[in-house]
Amino acid sequence: MNKVTRDHVFFAFEPSLEPVLQVIQGEEILLETHDCFQGQLKSESDLIDALDWDHVNPATGPVFIEGVKPGDVIKIDLLEVKVAPRSTMVTVPGEGVLGDLITEMETAILAYDGEKVTFKNKVEIPARPMIGVIGVAPASGKVPNGTPGPHGGNMDCTQIGQGASIYFTAGVEGGLFGCGDMHAVMGDGEIVVCGAETPGEVRLKARVVPMKGLPTPFLETKDMVAVIHSSPTADEAASEATHRMAQFLTDFVKIPLNDAGMLMSLVGELKFCQVVDPEKTIRFEFPKYVLEKYGFRMPE
Ligand code: CA
Ligand code: ZN
């Protein structure tokens, strides 16, 4: 299997990135990722003020997917998502939702035994490995990996894990896909600006699907689909994610607008991904069983 090691990273999604691997559609690949600090915090005595900020949020890649043209919708199946036995958390005065209260920098190392993450030898938390930064190059401009947007990026969505598929609209030929910033576990919101930050590896495959116009980034899990949207404020992101899910339900699933609205009000779930990055990310989840009642299935 084609593999990209964590020595091949980039720090901003942009059209001029040089691909480190070229794959054919449907081919399985393995990407090794760094944690969001690129391994700079090695122990609890390494504090965040010593960090080299030019080396945060590395993404592994980019991968050039053959045959992908701008405007194509790329489906990425996350076949396996594995994280390291150790993860790192920090508090940063002034940062995150509690930045006004937090005055002490702290670094905590958390162990992961394959099932649970242990917090300060006191609390065992069921792990839920996920990918924080994942995306494709935008058609123009340069988006630092710490910022989410229409191309993906630092969405920090807890549902982007093993078994999920994520859809992006290609901005450039080949897509130029990359990912990094895995978390062994994280809560919706990511309120102190980090989850259990960890290196990891992901096995995936990518291909173009005939769904041009899909509101992307778009997520699919076993039971639901979700539109993910990032905006400068959570209010705007919530409104956009909701409007874009309505667009999906009317345009793709062919549910009349009033029915789509009522169903979204009954069984839709509007949830925070993160509220601490330069843009806030919100997702609108909708259950697949309802799509099936309307005779709609996502592409295999
Ligand atoms: Ca992140
Ligand atoms: Zn992270």
PDB file of C-alpha atoms and ligand atoms in Angstrom:
ATOM      1  CA  MET A   1       0.000   0.000   0.000  1.00  0.00           C
ATOM      2  CA  ASN A   2       1.138   3.545  -0.737  1.00  0.00           C
ATOM      3  CA  LYS A   3       2.208   5.299   2.422  1.00  0.00           C
ATOM      4  CA  VAL A   4       3.107   8.889   3.237  1.00  0.00           C
ATOM      5  CA  THR A   5       5.188   9.311   6.368  1.00  0.00           C
ATOM      6  CA  ARG A   6       4.810  12.229   8.742  1.00  0.00           C
ATOM      7  CA  ASP A   7       8.011  13.735   7.316  1.00  0.00           C
ATOM      8  CA  HIS A   8       5.878  15.075   4.458  1.00  0.00           C
ATOM      9  CA  VAL A   9       3.789  17.894   5.862  1.00  0.00           C
ATOM     10  CA  PHE A  10       2.466  21.286   4.840  1.00  0.00           C
ATOM     11  CA  PHE A  11       1.068  24.156   6.905  1.00  0.00           C
ATOM     12  CA  ALA A  12      -1.426  25.854   4.594  1.00  0.00           C
ATOM     13  CA  PHE A  13      -3.859  24.595   1.956  1.00  0.00           C
ATOM     14  CA  GLU A  14      -3.076  26.332  -1.363  1.00  0.00           C
ATOM     15  CA  PRO A  15      -3.119  25.517  -5.086  1.00  0.00           C
ATOM     16  CA  SER A  16       0.671  25.652  -5.463  1.00  0.00           C
ATOM     17  CA  LEU A  17       1.377  22.777  -3.037  1.00  0.00           C
ATOM     18  CA  GLU A  18       3.728  20.145  -4.438  1.00  0.00           C
ATOM     19  CA  PRO A  19       2.147  16.654  -4.280  1.00  0.00           C
ATOM     20  CA  VAL A  20       4.095  14.032  -2.309  1.00  0.00           C
ATOM     21  CA  LEU A  21       2.094  11.117  -3.721  1.00  0.00           C
ATOM     22  CA  GLN A  22      -0.080  10.512  -6.765  1.00  0.00           C
ATOM     23  CA  VAL A  23      -2.797   7.849  -6.508  1.00  0.00           C
ATOM     24  CA  ILE A  24      -5.487   6.435  -8.715  1.00  0.00           C
ATOM     25  CA  GLN A  25      -9.096   6.688  -7.579  1.00  0.00           C
ATOM     26  CA  GLY A  26     -10.159   3.995  -5.133  1.00  0.00           C
ATOM     27  CA  GLU A  27      -6.589   3.046  -4.260  1.00  0.00           C
ATOM     28  CA  GLU A  28      -5.952   2.603  -0.524  1.00  0.00           C
ATOM     29  CA  ILE A  29      -3.312   4.815   1.028  1.00  0.00           C
ATOM     30  CA  LEU A  30      -1.896   5.236   4.498  1.00  0.00           C
ATOM     31  CA  LEU A  31      -1.010   8.648   5.920  1.00  0.00           C
ATOM     32  CA  GLU A  32       0.985   9.044   9.126  1.00  0.00           C
ATOM     33  CA  THR A  33       0.262  12.274  10.971  1.00  0.00           C
ATOM     34  CA  HIS A  34       1.947  14.436  13.596  1.00  0.00           C
ATOM     35  CA  ASP A  35       0.063  15.891  16.522  1.00  0.00           C
ATOM     36  CA  CYS A  36      -0.924  19.555  16.125  1.00  0.00           C
ATOM     37  CA  PHE A  37       2.272  20.648  17.920  1.00  0.00           C
ATOM     38  CA  GLN A  38       4.418  18.601  15.532  1.00  0.00           C
ATOM     39  CA  GLY A  39       5.685  16.725  18.590  1.00  0.00           C
ATOM     40  CA  GLN A  40       7.216  19.832  20.168  1.00  0.00           C
ATOM     41  CA  LEU A  41       5.609  19.253  23.588  1.00  0.00           C
ATOM     42  CA  LYS A  42       7.424  16.151  24.804  1.00  0.00           C
ATOM     43  CA  SER A  43       6.626  16.261  28.521  1.00  0.00           C
ATOM     44  CA  GLU A  44       4.465  18.127  31.008  1.00  0.00           C
ATOM     45  CA  SER A  45       7.331  20.547  31.638  1.00  0.00           C
ATOM     46  CA  ASP A  46       7.253  21.705  27.991  1.00  0.00           C
ATOM     47  CA  LEU A  47       4.839  24.631  28.075  1.00  0.00           C
ATOM     48  CA  ILE A  48       3.045  26.266  25.193  1.00  0.00           C
ATOM     49  CA  ASP A  49       5.104  29.503  25.380  1.00  0.00           C
ATOM     50  CA  ALA A  50       8.145  27.604  24.076  1.00  0.00           C
ATOM     51  CA  LEU A  51       6.258  26.546  20.959  1.00  0.00           C
ATOM     52  CA  ASP A  52       7.496  27.430  17.483  1.00  0.00           C
ATOM     53  CA  TRP A  53       4.208  28.654  16.001  1.00  0.00           C
ATOM     54  CA  ASP A  54       5.486  28.203  12.441  1.00  0.00           C
ATOM     55  CA  HIS A  55       5.231  24.476  13.078  1.00  0.00           C
ATOM     56  CA  VAL A  56       1.718  23.916  14.374  1.00  0.00           C
ATOM     57  CA  ASN A  57      -1.134  22.038  12.725  1.00  0.00           C
ATOM     58  CA  PRO A  58       0.978  20.140  10.176  1.00  0.00           C
ATOM     59  CA  ALA A  59      -1.057  18.152   7.656  1.00  0.00           C
ATOM     60  CA  THR A  60       0.425  15.141   5.906  1.00  0.00           C
ATOM     61  CA  GLY A  61       0.409  15.294   2.112  1.00  0.00           C
ATOM     62  CA  PRO A  62      -0.709  16.633  -0.206  1.00  0.00           C
ATOM     63  CA  VAL A  63      -1.928  13.683  -2.233  1.00  0.00           C
ATOM     64  CA  PHE A  64      -2.777  14.148  -5.914  1.00  0.00           C
ATOM     65  CA  ILE A  65      -5.795  12.042  -6.929  1.00  0.00           C
ATOM     66  CA  GLU A  66      -5.679  11.187 -10.621  1.00  0.00           C
ATOM     67  CA  GLY A  67      -8.572  12.360 -12.765  1.00  0.00           C
ATOM     68  CA  VAL A  68      -9.891  14.925 -10.276  1.00  0.00           C
ATOM     69  CA  LYS A  69     -10.908  18.219 -11.931  1.00  0.00           C
ATOM     70  CA  PRO A  70     -11.890  21.489 -10.240  1.00  0.00           C
ATOM     71  CA  GLY A  71     -15.581  21.345  -9.245  1.00  0.00           C
ATOM     72  CA  ASP A  72     -15.585  17.554  -8.862  1.00  0.00           C
ATOM     73  CA  VAL A  73     -16.924  16.166  -5.606  1.00  0.00           C
ATOM     74  CA  ILE A  74     -14.390  13.848  -3.969  1.00  0.00           C
ATOM     75  CA  LYS A  75     -15.551  11.198  -1.495  1.00  0.00           C
ATOM     76  CA  ILE A  76     -12.935  10.137   1.023  1.00  0.00           C
ATOM     77  CA  ASP A  77     -13.587   6.933   2.936  1.00  0.00           C
ATOM     78  CA  LEU A  78     -11.785   6.834   6.286  1.00  0.00           C
ATOM     79  CA  LEU A  79     -11.237   3.088   6.498  1.00  0.00           C
ATOM     80  CA  GLU A  80      -9.105   3.075   9.614  1.00  0.00           C
ATOM     81  CA  VAL A  81      -8.151   5.836  12.055  1.00  0.00           C
ATOM     82  CA  LYS A  82      -5.541   4.963  14.675  1.00  0.00           C
ATOM     83  CA  VAL A  83      -3.972   7.202  17.302  1.00  0.00           C
ATOM     84  CA  ALA A  84      -0.834   6.931  19.432  1.00  0.00           C
ATOM     85  CA  PRO A  85      -0.757   5.685  23.062  1.00  0.00           C
ATOM     86  CA  ARG A  86      -0.049   9.188  24.324  1.00  0.00           C
ATOM     87  CA  SER A  87      -1.732  12.490  23.746  1.00  0.00           C
ATOM     88  CA  THR A  88      -1.137  16.048  24.856  1.00  0.00           C
ATOM     89  CA  MET A  89      -3.404  18.813  26.134  1.00  0.00           C
ATOM     90  CA  VAL A  90      -2.638  22.399  27.030  1.00  0.00           C
ATOM     91  CA  THR A  91      -4.233  25.392  28.651  1.00  0.00           C
ATOM     92  CA  VAL A  92      -3.379  28.787  27.162  1.00  0.00           C
ATOM     93  CA  PRO A  93      -4.221  31.979  29.071  1.00  0.00           C
ATOM     94  CA  GLY A  94      -6.341  34.234  26.877  1.00  0.00           C
ATOM     95  CA  GLU A  95      -7.222  31.491  24.414  1.00  0.00           C
ATOM     96  CA  GLY A  96     -10.415  29.515  24.000  1.00  0.00           C
ATOM     97  CA  VAL A  97     -13.819  30.067  25.536  1.00  0.00           C
ATOM     98  CA  LEU A  98     -12.358  30.140  29.070  1.00  0.00           C
ATOM     99  CA  GLY A  99      -9.346  32.228  28.102  1.00  0.00           C
ATOM    100  CA  ASP A 100     -10.619  35.110  30.264  1.00  0.00           C
ATOM    101  CA  LEU A 101     -10.449  32.879  33.365  1.00  0.00           C
ATOM    102  CA  ILE A 102      -7.395  30.739  32.718  1.00  0.00           C
ATOM    103  CA  THR A 103      -4.201  32.336  33.992  1.00  0.00           C
ATOM    104  CA  GLU A 104      -1.846  29.332  34.129  1.00  0.00           C
ATOM    105  CA  MET A 105      -0.209  27.571  31.228  1.00  0.00           C
ATOM    106  CA  GLU A 106      -0.272  23.850  31.681  1.00  0.00           C
ATOM    107  CA  THR A 107       0.669  20.818  29.634  1.00  0.00           C
ATOM    108  CA  ALA A 108      -0.928  17.459  30.449  1.00  0.00           C
ATOM    109  CA  ILE A 109       0.076  14.112  28.945  1.00  0.00           C
ATOM    110  CA  LEU A 110      -2.766  11.599  28.680  1.00  0.00           C
ATOM    111  CA  ALA A 111      -2.362   7.846  28.159  1.00  0.00           C
ATOM    112  CA  TYR A 112      -4.478   5.853  25.706  1.00  0.00           C
ATOM    113  CA  ASP A 113      -4.706   2.057  26.037  1.00  0.00           C
ATOM    114  CA  GLY A 114      -6.555   1.364  22.806  1.00  0.00           C
ATOM    115  CA  GLU A 115      -9.951   1.923  24.405  1.00  0.00           C
ATOM    116  CA  LYS A 116      -9.748   4.610  27.043  1.00  0.00           C
ATOM    117  CA  VAL A 117      -7.941   7.888  27.530  1.00  0.00           C
ATOM    118  CA  THR A 118      -6.862   8.403  31.138  1.00  0.00           C
ATOM    119  CA  PHE A 119      -7.040  11.943  32.495  1.00  0.00           C
ATOM    120  CA  LYS A 120      -4.605  12.657  35.372  1.00  0.00           C
ATOM    121  CA  ASN A 121      -4.840   9.063  36.681  1.00  0.00           C
ATOM    122  CA  LYS A 122      -8.367   9.847  37.750  1.00  0.00           C
ATOM    123  CA  VAL A 123     -10.890   9.745  34.935  1.00  0.00           C
ATOM    124  CA  GLU A 124     -11.102   7.086  32.244  1.00  0.00           C
ATOM    125  CA  ILE A 125     -12.725   8.454  29.105  1.00  0.00           C
ATOM    126  CA  PRO A 126     -13.925   6.246  26.232  1.00  0.00           C
ATOM    127  CA  ALA A 127     -11.677   7.142  23.284  1.00  0.00           C
ATOM    128  CA  ARG A 128     -13.189   8.362  20.035  1.00  0.00           C
ATOM    129  CA  PRO A 129     -10.318   8.971  17.609  1.00  0.00           C
ATOM    130  CA  MET A 130     -10.976  11.742  15.095  1.00  0.00           C
ATOM    131  CA  ILE A 131      -9.201  13.908  12.546  1.00  0.00           C
ATOM    132  CA  GLY A 132      -9.111  17.664  13.275  1.00  0.00           C
ATOM    133  CA  VAL A 133      -7.546  18.993  10.052  1.00  0.00           C
ATOM    134  CA  ILE A 134      -8.630  17.460   6.748  1.00  0.00           C
ATOM    135  CA  GLY A 135      -9.216  19.036   3.377  1.00  0.00           C
ATOM    136  CA  VAL A 136      -8.226  19.849  -0.179  1.00  0.00           C
ATOM    137  CA  ALA A 137      -6.509  22.856  -1.728  1.00  0.00           C
ATOM    138  CA  PRO A 138      -8.804  25.832  -2.418  1.00  0.00           C
ATOM    139  CA  ALA A 139      -9.054  27.168  -6.010  1.00  0.00           C
ATOM    140  CA  SER A 140      -7.094  30.260  -4.995  1.00  0.00           C
ATOM    141  CA  GLY A 141      -5.534  31.843  -1.929  1.00  0.00           C
ATOM    142  CA  LYS A 142      -3.706  30.282   0.976  1.00  0.00           C
ATOM    143  CA  VAL A 143      -5.535  29.032   4.076  1.00  0.00           C
ATOM    144  CA  PRO A 144      -3.344  28.248   7.112  1.00  0.00           C
ATOM    145  CA  ASN A 145      -4.102  24.784   8.503  1.00  0.00           C
ATOM    146  CA  GLY A 146      -5.426  26.330  11.725  1.00  0.00           C
ATOM    147  CA  THR A 147      -8.373  27.854   9.849  1.00  0.00           C
ATOM    148  CA  PRO A 148     -11.419  25.938   8.608  1.00  0.00           C
ATOM    149  CA  GLY A 149     -13.375  26.858   5.475  1.00  0.00           C
ATOM    150  CA  PRO A 150     -15.158  25.603   2.361  1.00  0.00           C
ATOM    151  CA  HIS A 151     -12.073  23.509   1.521  1.00  0.00           C
ATOM    152  CA  GLY A 152     -12.184  21.740   4.930  1.00  0.00           C
ATOM    153  CA  GLY A 153      -9.143  22.464   7.105  1.00  0.00           C
ATOM    154  CA  ASN A 154      -9.315  22.742  10.888  1.00  0.00           C
ATOM    155  CA  MET A 155     -12.974  21.765  11.286  1.00  0.00           C
ATOM    156  CA  ASP A 156     -12.351  19.775  14.492  1.00  0.00           C
ATOM    157  CA  CYS A 157     -15.487  17.716  14.011  1.00  0.00           C
ATOM    158  CA  THR A 158     -15.798  14.793  16.421  1.00  0.00           C
ATOM    159  CA  GLN A 159     -17.582  12.696  13.771  1.00  0.00           C
ATOM    160  CA  ILE A 160     -14.648  12.640  11.309  1.00  0.00           C
ATOM    161  CA  GLY A 161     -13.334   9.260  12.424  1.00  0.00           C
ATOM    162  CA  GLN A 162     -13.049   5.633  11.406  1.00  0.00           C
ATOM    163  CA  GLY A 163     -15.875   4.465   9.164  1.00  0.00           C
ATOM    164  CA  ALA A 164     -16.952   7.959   8.168  1.00  0.00           C
ATOM    165  CA  SER A 165     -16.758   9.394   4.665  1.00  0.00           C
ATOM    166  CA  ILE A 166     -16.106  13.034   3.976  1.00  0.00           C
ATOM    167  CA  TYR A 167     -16.872  14.852   0.744  1.00  0.00           C
ATOM    168  CA  PHE A 168     -15.008  17.886  -0.587  1.00  0.00           C
ATOM    169  CA  THR A 169     -15.326  19.937  -3.764  1.00  0.00           C
ATOM    170  CA  ALA A 170     -12.005  20.000  -5.581  1.00  0.00           C
ATOM    171  CA  GLY A 171     -10.579  23.477  -6.067  1.00  0.00           C
ATOM    172  CA  VAL A 172      -7.689  22.328  -8.240  1.00  0.00           C
ATOM    173  CA  GLU A 173      -6.699  19.405 -10.418  1.00  0.00           C
ATOM    174  CA  GLY A 174      -5.876  16.307  -8.356  1.00  0.00           C
ATOM    175  CA  GLY A 175      -7.595  17.786  -5.300  1.00  0.00           C
ATOM    176  CA  LEU A 176      -4.345  18.005  -3.285  1.00  0.00           C
ATOM    177  CA  PHE A 177      -5.681  16.246  -0.206  1.00  0.00           C
ATOM    178  CA  GLY A 178      -4.073  16.283   3.222  1.00  0.00           C
ATOM    179  CA  CYS A 179      -4.900  15.682   6.881  1.00  0.00           C
ATOM    180  CA  GLY A 180      -3.466  15.845  10.389  1.00  0.00           C
ATOM    181  CA  ASP A 181      -4.265  17.044  13.917  1.00  0.00           C
ATOM    182  CA  MET A 182      -5.801  13.846  15.255  1.00  0.00           C
ATOM    183  CA  HIS A 183      -7.447  13.643  18.657  1.00  0.00           C
ATOM    184  CA  ALA A 184      -7.861  10.490  20.764  1.00  0.00           C
ATOM    185  CA  VAL A 185     -11.010  12.132  22.105  1.00  0.00           C
ATOM    186  CA  MET A 186     -12.550  15.604  22.034  1.00  0.00           C
ATOM    187  CA  GLY A 187     -15.867  17.126  23.048  1.00  0.00           C
ATOM    188  CA  ASP A 188     -18.057  19.250  20.769  1.00  0.00           C
ATOM    189  CA  GLY A 189     -16.784  22.835  21.011  1.00  0.00           C
ATOM    190  CA  GLU A 190     -13.113  22.111  21.792  1.00  0.00           C
ATOM    191  CA  ILE A 191     -13.372  24.818  24.390  1.00  0.00           C
ATOM    192  CA  VAL A 192      -9.764  25.125  25.640  1.00  0.00           C
ATOM    193  CA  VAL A 193      -8.501  25.033  22.005  1.00  0.00           C
ATOM    194  CA  CYS A 194      -7.392  21.410  21.986  1.00  0.00           C
ATOM    195  CA  GLY A 195      -8.563  17.854  22.271  1.00  0.00           C
ATOM    196  CA  ALA A 196      -6.346  14.922  23.290  1.00  0.00           C
ATOM    197  CA  GLU A 197      -3.757  15.900  20.642  1.00  0.00           C
ATOM    198  CA  THR A 198      -1.964  12.909  19.222  1.00  0.00           C
ATOM    199  CA  PRO A 199       0.032  11.549  16.307  1.00  0.00           C
ATOM    200  CA  GLY A 200      -1.772   8.881  14.329  1.00  0.00           C
ATOM    201  CA  GLU A 201      -2.307   7.142  11.066  1.00  0.00           C
ATOM    202  CA  VAL A 202      -5.234   6.934   8.719  1.00  0.00           C
ATOM    203  CA  ARG A 203      -5.950   4.432   5.968  1.00  0.00           C
ATOM    204  CA  LEU A 204      -8.257   5.857   3.327  1.00  0.00           C
ATOM    205  CA  LYS A 205      -9.336   5.845  -0.275  1.00  0.00           C
ATOM    206  CA  ALA A 206     -10.656   8.652  -2.442  1.00  0.00           C
ATOM    207  CA  ARG A 207     -12.709   8.883  -5.600  1.00  0.00           C
ATOM    208  CA  VAL A 208     -14.907  11.269  -7.542  1.00  0.00           C
ATOM    209  CA  VAL A 209     -18.666  10.779  -7.096  1.00  0.00           C
ATOM    210  CA  PRO A 210     -21.396  12.156  -9.390  1.00  0.00           C
ATOM    211  CA  MET A 211     -22.746  14.690  -6.878  1.00  0.00           C
ATOM    212  CA  LYS A 212     -21.695  18.056  -8.312  1.00  0.00           C
ATOM    213  CA  GLY A 213     -23.196  20.894  -6.294  1.00  0.00           C
ATOM    214  CA  LEU A 214     -23.248  18.932  -3.024  1.00  0.00           C
ATOM    215  CA  PRO A 215     -22.878  21.385  -0.126  1.00  0.00           C
ATOM    216  CA  THR A 216     -19.372  20.528   1.011  1.00  0.00           C
ATOM    217  CA  PRO A 217     -17.669  19.810   3.354  1.00  0.00           C
ATOM    218  CA  PHE A 218     -20.255  17.047   3.716  1.00  0.00           C
ATOM    219  CA  LEU A 219     -19.982  14.124   6.107  1.00  0.00           C
ATOM    220  CA  GLU A 220     -21.486  10.666   6.128  1.00  0.00           C
ATOM    221  CA  THR A 221     -21.435   8.132   8.959  1.00  0.00           C
ATOM    222  CA  LYS A 222     -23.245   4.810   9.380  1.00  0.00           C
ATOM    223  CA  ASP A 223     -26.426   6.545  10.546  1.00  0.00           C
ATOM    224  CA  MET A 224     -26.372  10.156   9.413  1.00  0.00           C
ATOM    225  CA  VAL A 225     -25.210  12.744   6.928  1.00  0.00           C
ATOM    226  CA  ALA A 226     -24.062  16.223   7.927  1.00  0.00           C
ATOM    227  CA  VAL A 227     -23.312  19.549   6.314  1.00  0.00           C
ATOM    228  CA  ILE A 228     -20.333  21.263   7.957  1.00  0.00           C
ATOM    229  CA  HIS A 229     -19.969  25.008   7.732  1.00  0.00           C
ATOM    230  CA  SER A 230     -17.487  27.551   9.109  1.00  0.00           C
ATOM    231  CA  SER A 231     -18.098  31.291   9.519  1.00  0.00           C
ATOM    232  CA  PRO A 232     -16.616  34.143  11.579  1.00  0.00           C
ATOM    233  CA  THR A 233     -19.451  33.748  14.124  1.00  0.00           C
ATOM    234  CA  ALA A 234     -21.290  30.672  15.404  1.00  0.00           C
ATOM    235  CA  ASP A 235     -24.621  32.362  14.547  1.00  0.00           C
ATOM    236  CA  GLU A 236     -23.692  32.678  10.884  1.00  0.00           C
ATOM    237  CA  ALA A 237     -22.246  29.164  10.779  1.00  0.00           C
ATOM    238  CA  ALA A 238     -25.464  27.744  12.298  1.00  0.00           C
ATOM    239  CA  SER A 239     -27.653  29.567   9.794  1.00  0.00           C
ATOM    240  CA  GLU A 240     -25.495  28.551   6.811  1.00  0.00           C
ATOM    241  CA  ALA A 241     -25.188  24.894   7.864  1.00  0.00           C
ATOM    242  CA  THR A 242     -28.975  24.771   8.226  1.00  0.00           C
ATOM    243  CA  HIS A 243     -29.659  26.439   4.871  1.00  0.00           C
ATOM    244  CA  ARG A 244     -27.168  24.187   3.126  1.00  0.00           C
ATOM    245  CA  MET A 245     -28.731  21.040   4.618  1.00  0.00           C
ATOM    246  CA  ALA A 246     -32.133  22.272   3.378  1.00  0.00           C
ATOM    247  CA  GLN A 247     -30.553  22.698  -0.074  1.00  0.00           C
ATOM    248  CA  PHE A 248     -29.243  19.110   0.048  1.00  0.00           C
ATOM    249  CA  LEU A 249     -32.637  17.749   1.105  1.00  0.00           C
ATOM    250  CA  THR A 250     -34.555  19.636  -1.593  1.00  0.00           C
ATOM    251  CA  ASP A 251     -32.051  19.414  -4.494  1.00  0.00           C
ATOM    252  CA  PHE A 252     -30.594  15.942  -3.986  1.00  0.00           C
ATOM    253  CA  VAL A 253     -33.180  14.022  -1.941  1.00  0.00           C
ATOM    254  CA  LYS A 254     -36.122  15.846  -3.621  1.00  0.00           C
ATOM    255  CA  ILE A 255     -38.022  16.500  -0.392  1.00  0.00           C
ATOM    256  CA  PRO A 256     -40.398  19.477  -0.754  1.00  0.00           C
ATOM    257  CA  LEU A 257     -39.120  22.496   1.169  1.00  0.00           C
ATOM    258  CA  ASN A 258     -41.833  22.605   3.849  1.00  0.00           C
ATOM    259  CA  ASP A 259     -41.430  18.880   4.533  1.00  0.00           C
ATOM    260  CA  ALA A 260     -37.652  19.269   4.620  1.00  0.00           C
ATOM    261  CA  GLY A 261     -38.013  22.089   7.134  1.00  0.00           C
ATOM    262  CA  MET A 262     -40.432  20.158   9.327  1.00  0.00           C
ATOM    263  CA  LEU A 263     -38.255  17.035   9.251  1.00  0.00           C
ATOM    264  CA  MET A 264     -35.149  19.082  10.028  1.00  0.00           C
ATOM    265  CA  SER A 265     -37.048  20.504  12.982  1.00  0.00           C
ATOM    266  CA  LEU A 266     -38.083  17.014  14.122  1.00  0.00           C
ATOM    267  CA  VAL A 267     -34.969  14.884  13.666  1.00  0.00           C
ATOM    268  CA  GLY A 268     -32.157  17.230  12.576  1.00  0.00           C
ATOM    269  CA  GLU A 269     -29.338  17.957  15.016  1.00  0.00           C
ATOM    270  CA  LEU A 270     -27.520  21.274  14.895  1.00  0.00           C
ATOM    271  CA  LYS A 271     -24.210  20.816  16.712  1.00  0.00           C
ATOM    272  CA  PHE A 272     -20.986  22.639  17.434  1.00  0.00           C
ATOM    273  CA  CYS A 273     -17.756  21.288  15.992  1.00  0.00           C
ATOM    274  CA  GLN A 274     -15.480  23.969  17.386  1.00  0.00           C
ATOM    275  CA  VAL A 275     -15.940  27.541  18.618  1.00  0.00           C
ATOM    276  CA  VAL A 276     -12.283  28.465  19.228  1.00  0.00           C
ATOM    277  CA  ASP A 277     -10.631  28.778  15.802  1.00  0.00           C
ATOM    278  CA  PRO A 278     -10.483  31.898  13.565  1.00  0.00           C
ATOM    279  CA  GLU A 279     -13.781  30.691  12.051  1.00  0.00           C
ATOM    280  CA  LYS A 280     -16.385  28.764  14.074  1.00  0.00           C
ATOM    281  CA  THR A 281     -17.561  25.408  12.734  1.00  0.00           C
ATOM    282  CA  ILE A 282     -21.080  24.012  13.042  1.00  0.00           C
ATOM    283  CA  ARG A 283     -22.655  20.931  11.526  1.00  0.00           C
ATOM    284  CA  PHE A 284     -26.228  20.034  10.734  1.00  0.00           C
ATOM    285  CA  GLU A 285     -26.786  16.269  11.105  1.00  0.00           C
ATOM    286  CA  PHE A 286     -29.691  14.477   9.471  1.00  0.00           C
ATOM    287  CA  PRO A 287     -30.528  10.757   9.865  1.00  0.00           C
ATOM    288  CA  LYS A 288     -30.100   8.435   6.882  1.00  0.00           C
ATOM    289  CA  TYR A 289     -33.264   6.434   7.583  1.00  0.00           C
ATOM    290  CA  VAL A 290     -35.316   9.461   6.547  1.00  0.00           C
ATOM    291  CA  LEU A 291     -33.373   9.790   3.290  1.00  0.00           C
ATOM    292  CA  GLU A 292     -34.161   6.142   2.579  1.00  0.00           C
ATOM    293  CA  LYS A 293     -37.905   6.778   3.039  1.00  0.00           C
ATOM    294  CA  TYR A 294     -37.550   9.195   0.115  1.00  0.00           C
ATOM    295  CA  GLY A 295     -35.696   6.597  -1.954  1.00  0.00           C
ATOM    296  CA  PHE A 296     -32.326   8.315  -1.643  1.00  0.00           C
ATOM    297  CA  ARG A 297     -28.981   6.691  -0.901  1.00  0.00           C
ATOM    298  CA  MET A 298     -25.506   8.183  -0.751  1.00  0.00           C
ATOM    299  CA  PRO A 299     -23.111   6.767  -3.387  1.00  0.00           C
ATOM    300  CA  GLU A 300     -21.325   3.538  -2.359  1.00  0.00           C
TER     301      GLU A 300
HETATM  302 CA    CA B   1      -7.654  21.391  15.509  1.00  0.00          CA
HETATM  303 ZN    ZN B   2      -6.023  19.306  17.436  1.00  0.00          ZN
END
